[in-house]
């Protein structure tokens, strides 16, 4: 299998965390799993490059490295909105024209917008800078709530840690949910984080300990094959359906029904990848009742059929 080449485009002062988000996901190999990516860094001018925390990193490649990339990642850009050099924006446009996937983490979205790659498209950036991005680039449809936006050829993430969410999502798209889960497990992270970034934009009063959804989510996940309903979840939590919906919105940024569906579809993806079970059997195992219902939900959520997904990502033969 040809390894997917990922190149991170850096700029001084570089945030080490945004760079590490991409480096850890694309540069590390899960134990016992084959390596699927090659990861390297570049900058407009190779050599020592200052970071936002004081130390320097050595960059050994210039913009020519983008010519060999399958994916280019811009892991933040400081200060946000600082004009990128013309050589950088032209190199990004040239990579895009060659079919390279262009990805921005956090404030890297400003550079993609400067290159014209976000015109007429939804985009994400750190919640502190969404208003600035929208005002500076009115042709960009800035979404202040989402953790990331993926158009297939161009993708952007919200602030900082949301870069990990986006990178894991791209791995799922490239190599399936099971491989992405292995990377997330090595990082001691959930393979898919629920909610949106607006839950972090303010400082609400902390939930009482007995209001945490964690025990309920663990209970529900272990019974995903049963006919769980929102009413049954509310009964288990000892609250009304309305109260449960409010807690889901506050703590996860989603509804109980959507959370349940997401868990069932995630379980479906893993079974399609790792087993030869027929779709009818998988539907029963994940609590979607019938193959017809599973296929309809799967296509609506992922834009493809279970059979096509298995053909692309299936490991069982």
Short mmCIF file of N, CA and C in Angstrom, two decimals, residues 176-260:
data_model
loop_
_atom_site.label_atom_id
_atom_site.label_comp_id
_atom_site.label_asym_id
_atom_site.label_seq_id
_atom_site.Cartn_x
_atom_site.Cartn_y
_atom_site.Cartn_z
N UNK A 176 -10.70 4.11 7.39
CA UNK A 176 -11.75 3.45 8.15
C UNK A 176 -11.75 3.76 9.63
N UNK A 177 -12.89 3.44 10.27
CA UNK A 177 -13.09 3.77 11.67
C UNK A 177 -12.19 2.97 12.59
N UNK A 178 -11.92 1.70 12.25
CA UNK A 178 -11.12 0.86 13.14
C UNK A 178 -9.69 1.37 13.24
N UNK A 179 -9.10 1.75 12.12
CA UNK A 179 -7.72 2.26 12.15
C UNK A 179 -7.66 3.58 12.91
N UNK A 180 -8.63 4.46 12.68
CA UNK A 180 -8.67 5.72 13.41
C UNK A 180 -8.84 5.47 14.91
N UNK A 181 -9.63 4.46 15.26
CA UNK A 181 -9.84 4.14 16.68
C UNK A 181 -8.54 3.67 17.32
N UNK A 182 -7.71 2.94 16.56
CA UNK A 182 -6.42 2.49 17.10
C UNK A 182 -5.52 3.68 17.41
N UNK A 183 -5.50 4.66 16.52
CA UNK A 183 -4.70 5.86 16.77
C UNK A 183 -5.23 6.60 17.99
N UNK A 184 -6.55 6.77 18.05
CA UNK A 184 -7.16 7.47 19.18
C UNK A 184 -6.89 6.74 20.49
N UNK A 185 -6.94 5.41 20.45
CA UNK A 185 -6.68 4.63 21.66
C UNK A 185 -5.25 4.84 22.14
N UNK A 186 -4.31 4.90 21.21
CA UNK A 186 -2.92 5.15 21.59
C UNK A 186 -2.75 6.53 22.21
N UNK A 187 -3.58 7.48 21.77
CA UNK A 187 -3.53 8.84 22.30
C UNK A 187 -4.39 9.02 23.55
N UNK A 188 -5.07 7.94 23.95
CA UNK A 188 -5.99 7.96 25.10
C UNK A 188 -7.06 9.04 24.87
N UNK A 189 -7.68 8.96 23.69
CA UNK A 189 -8.71 9.91 23.31
C UNK A 189 -9.89 9.16 22.71
N UNK A 190 -11.09 9.75 22.76
CA UNK A 190 -12.21 9.14 22.04
C UNK A 190 -11.99 9.28 20.55
N UNK A 191 -12.32 8.26 19.75
CA UNK A 191 -12.13 8.38 18.30
C UNK A 191 -13.01 9.42 17.67
N UNK A 192 -14.10 9.77 18.34
CA UNK A 192 -14.99 10.81 17.81
C UNK A 192 -15.56 11.57 18.99
N UNK A 193 -15.29 12.86 19.06
CA UNK A 193 -15.76 13.69 20.17
C UNK A 193 -17.13 14.26 19.85
N UNK A 194 -18.03 14.16 20.79
CA UNK A 194 -19.38 14.67 20.59
C UNK A 194 -19.41 16.17 20.82
N UNK A 195 -20.41 16.82 20.24
CA UNK A 195 -20.67 18.21 20.55
C UNK A 195 -20.02 19.18 19.58
N UNK A 196 -19.92 20.43 20.00
CA UNK A 196 -19.35 21.47 19.16
C UNK A 196 -18.52 22.40 20.02
N UNK A 197 -17.86 23.38 19.41
CA UNK A 197 -16.94 24.21 20.18
C UNK A 197 -17.65 25.29 20.98
N UNK A 198 -18.94 25.54 20.71
CA UNK A 198 -19.62 26.58 21.46
C UNK A 198 -19.75 26.23 22.95
N UNK A 199 -19.66 24.94 23.25
CA UNK A 199 -19.73 24.57 24.66
C UNK A 199 -18.50 25.05 25.42
N UNK A 200 -17.42 25.42 24.69
CA UNK A 200 -16.20 25.89 25.32
C UNK A 200 -16.07 27.40 25.27
N UNK A 201 -16.97 28.06 24.54
CA UNK A 201 -16.83 29.49 24.32
C UNK A 201 -17.25 30.32 25.52
N UNK A 202 -18.03 29.76 26.41
CA UNK A 202 -18.45 30.46 27.62
C UNK A 202 -18.10 29.59 28.81
N UNK A 203 -18.30 30.13 29.98
CA UNK A 203 -17.98 29.41 31.21
C UNK A 203 -19.25 29.22 32.02
N UNK A 204 -20.11 28.25 31.66
CA UNK A 204 -21.34 28.03 32.42
C UNK A 204 -21.02 27.44 33.79
N UNK A 205 -22.01 27.53 34.67
CA UNK A 205 -21.82 26.92 35.98
C UNK A 205 -21.62 25.43 35.81
N UNK A 206 -20.64 24.85 36.54
CA UNK A 206 -20.39 23.42 36.37
C UNK A 206 -21.57 22.57 36.80
N UNK A 207 -21.77 21.46 36.08
CA UNK A 207 -22.86 20.55 36.44
C UNK A 207 -22.58 19.87 37.76
N UNK A 208 -23.64 19.60 38.49
CA UNK A 208 -23.47 18.84 39.72
C UNK A 208 -23.01 17.44 39.39
N UNK A 209 -22.32 16.84 40.34
CA UNK A 209 -21.75 15.51 40.10
C UNK A 209 -22.81 14.51 39.71
N UNK A 210 -24.00 14.63 40.33
CA UNK A 210 -25.04 13.64 40.04
C UNK A 210 -25.76 13.93 38.73
N UNK A 211 -25.38 15.03 38.03
CA UNK A 211 -25.99 15.34 36.76
C UNK A 211 -25.12 14.91 35.58
N UNK A 212 -23.95 14.34 35.84
CA UNK A 212 -23.07 13.93 34.76
C UNK A 212 -23.74 12.84 33.94
N UNK A 213 -23.56 12.93 32.61
CA UNK A 213 -24.13 11.93 31.71
C UNK A 213 -23.24 10.70 31.58
N UNK A 214 -22.02 10.75 32.09
CA UNK A 214 -21.08 9.66 31.85
C UNK A 214 -21.63 8.28 32.22
N UNK A 215 -22.22 8.09 33.41
CA UNK A 215 -22.75 6.74 33.72
C UNK A 215 -23.84 6.30 32.76
N UNK A 216 -24.69 7.22 32.35
CA UNK A 216 -25.77 6.88 31.43
C UNK A 216 -25.21 6.51 30.06
N UNK A 217 -24.22 7.24 29.58
CA UNK A 217 -23.63 6.95 28.28
C UNK A 217 -22.95 5.58 28.29
N UNK A 218 -22.27 5.27 29.39
CA UNK A 218 -21.62 3.95 29.49
C UNK A 218 -22.67 2.84 29.49
N UNK A 219 -23.75 3.05 30.22
CA UNK A 219 -24.83 2.06 30.27
C UNK A 219 -25.45 1.87 28.90
N UNK A 220 -25.72 2.97 28.20
CA UNK A 220 -26.36 2.88 26.90
C UNK A 220 -25.44 2.24 25.86
N UNK A 221 -24.15 2.59 25.89
CA UNK A 221 -23.21 2.04 24.91
C UNK A 221 -23.11 0.52 25.03
N UNK A 222 -23.22 0.01 26.25
CA UNK A 222 -23.12 -1.43 26.45
C UNK A 222 -24.40 -2.16 26.04
N UNK A 223 -25.45 -1.40 25.71
CA UNK A 223 -26.74 -1.99 25.32
C UNK A 223 -27.19 -1.46 23.97
N UNK A 224 -26.22 -1.16 23.11
CA UNK A 224 -26.54 -0.53 21.84
C UNK A 224 -27.38 -1.44 20.95
N UNK A 225 -27.36 -2.75 21.21
CA UNK A 225 -28.12 -3.69 20.39
C UNK A 225 -29.58 -3.80 20.82
N UNK A 226 -29.94 -3.13 21.90
CA UNK A 226 -31.31 -3.21 22.40
C UNK A 226 -32.12 -2.03 21.88
N UNK A 227 -33.45 -2.13 21.92
CA UNK A 227 -34.30 -1.03 21.40
C UNK A 227 -34.33 0.17 22.34
N UNK A 228 -33.20 0.82 22.50
CA UNK A 228 -33.12 2.00 23.35
C UNK A 228 -33.91 3.15 22.73
N UNK A 229 -34.58 3.90 23.56
CA UNK A 229 -35.29 5.09 23.12
C UNK A 229 -34.91 6.24 24.04
N UNK A 230 -35.26 7.44 23.64
CA UNK A 230 -34.98 8.59 24.49
C UNK A 230 -35.75 8.45 25.80
N UNK A 231 -36.97 7.94 25.71
CA UNK A 231 -37.75 7.74 26.93
C UNK A 231 -37.09 6.77 27.89
N UNK A 232 -36.51 5.70 27.35
CA UNK A 232 -35.83 4.73 28.20
C UNK A 232 -34.57 5.32 28.82
N UNK A 233 -33.86 6.14 28.06
CA UNK A 233 -32.69 6.82 28.62
C UNK A 233 -33.09 7.76 29.75
N UNK A 234 -34.18 8.50 29.54
CA UNK A 234 -34.64 9.42 30.56
C UNK A 234 -35.06 8.66 31.82
N UNK A 235 -35.75 7.53 31.61
CA UNK A 235 -36.16 6.71 32.76
C UNK A 235 -34.95 6.20 33.52
N UNK A 236 -33.92 5.76 32.80
CA UNK A 236 -32.70 5.26 33.43
C UNK A 236 -32.02 6.38 34.24
N UNK A 237 -32.03 7.60 33.68
CA UNK A 237 -31.39 8.73 34.36
C UNK A 237 -32.26 9.30 35.47
N UNK A 238 -33.52 8.90 35.51
CA UNK A 238 -34.42 9.39 36.55
C UNK A 238 -34.87 10.82 36.34
N UNK A 239 -34.98 11.23 35.07
CA UNK A 239 -35.40 12.60 34.77
C UNK A 239 -36.43 12.55 33.65
N UNK A 240 -37.02 13.69 33.35
CA UNK A 240 -37.95 13.76 32.23
C UNK A 240 -37.18 13.79 30.91
N UNK A 241 -37.86 13.49 29.83
CA UNK A 241 -37.22 13.54 28.51
C UNK A 241 -36.72 14.94 28.19
N UNK A 242 -37.48 15.96 28.63
CA UNK A 242 -37.07 17.35 28.38
C UNK A 242 -35.79 17.67 29.15
N UNK A 243 -35.71 17.25 30.40
CA UNK A 243 -34.50 17.50 31.19
C UNK A 243 -33.30 16.77 30.60
N UNK A 244 -33.53 15.53 30.15
CA UNK A 244 -32.44 14.77 29.55
C UNK A 244 -31.94 15.47 28.29
N UNK A 245 -32.85 15.97 27.46
CA UNK A 245 -32.46 16.66 26.24
C UNK A 245 -31.63 17.91 26.58
N UNK A 246 -32.03 18.61 27.63
CA UNK A 246 -31.28 19.80 28.03
C UNK A 246 -29.87 19.43 28.47
N UNK A 247 -29.73 18.35 29.23
CA UNK A 247 -28.40 17.94 29.69
C UNK A 247 -27.52 17.49 28.53
N UNK A 248 -28.11 16.80 27.56
CA UNK A 248 -27.33 16.39 26.38
C UNK A 248 -26.83 17.62 25.63
N UNK A 249 -27.70 18.62 25.48
CA UNK A 249 -27.30 19.83 24.78
C UNK A 249 -26.18 20.54 25.53
N UNK A 250 -26.31 20.63 26.85
CA UNK A 250 -25.31 21.33 27.66
C UNK A 250 -23.97 20.61 27.68
N UNK A 251 -24.01 19.27 27.83
CA UNK A 251 -22.77 18.53 28.04
C UNK A 251 -22.17 17.97 26.76
N UNK A 252 -23.00 17.68 25.75
CA UNK A 252 -22.49 17.06 24.52
C UNK A 252 -22.74 17.88 23.27
N UNK A 253 -23.61 18.88 23.37
CA UNK A 253 -23.91 19.69 22.21
C UNK A 253 -24.74 18.97 21.16
N UNK A 254 -25.47 17.93 21.56
CA UNK A 254 -26.30 17.19 20.62
C UNK A 254 -27.52 16.67 21.36
N UNK A 255 -28.45 16.06 20.64
CA UNK A 255 -29.66 15.53 21.26
C UNK A 255 -29.47 14.07 21.62
N UNK A 256 -30.27 13.54 22.55
CA UNK A 256 -30.17 12.11 22.90
C UNK A 256 -30.38 11.21 21.69
N UNK A 257 -31.37 11.55 20.86
CA UNK A 257 -31.65 10.72 19.68
C UNK A 257 -30.49 10.70 18.70
N UNK A 258 -29.89 11.87 18.46
CA UNK A 258 -28.75 11.92 17.53
C UNK A 258 -27.54 11.20 18.10
N UNK A 259 -27.34 11.31 19.41
CA UNK A 259 -26.23 10.59 20.04
C UNK A 259 -26.40 9.09 19.88
N UNK A 260 -27.62 8.59 20.12
CA UNK A 260 -27.88 7.16 19.95
C UNK A 260 -27.61 6.71 18.52
#
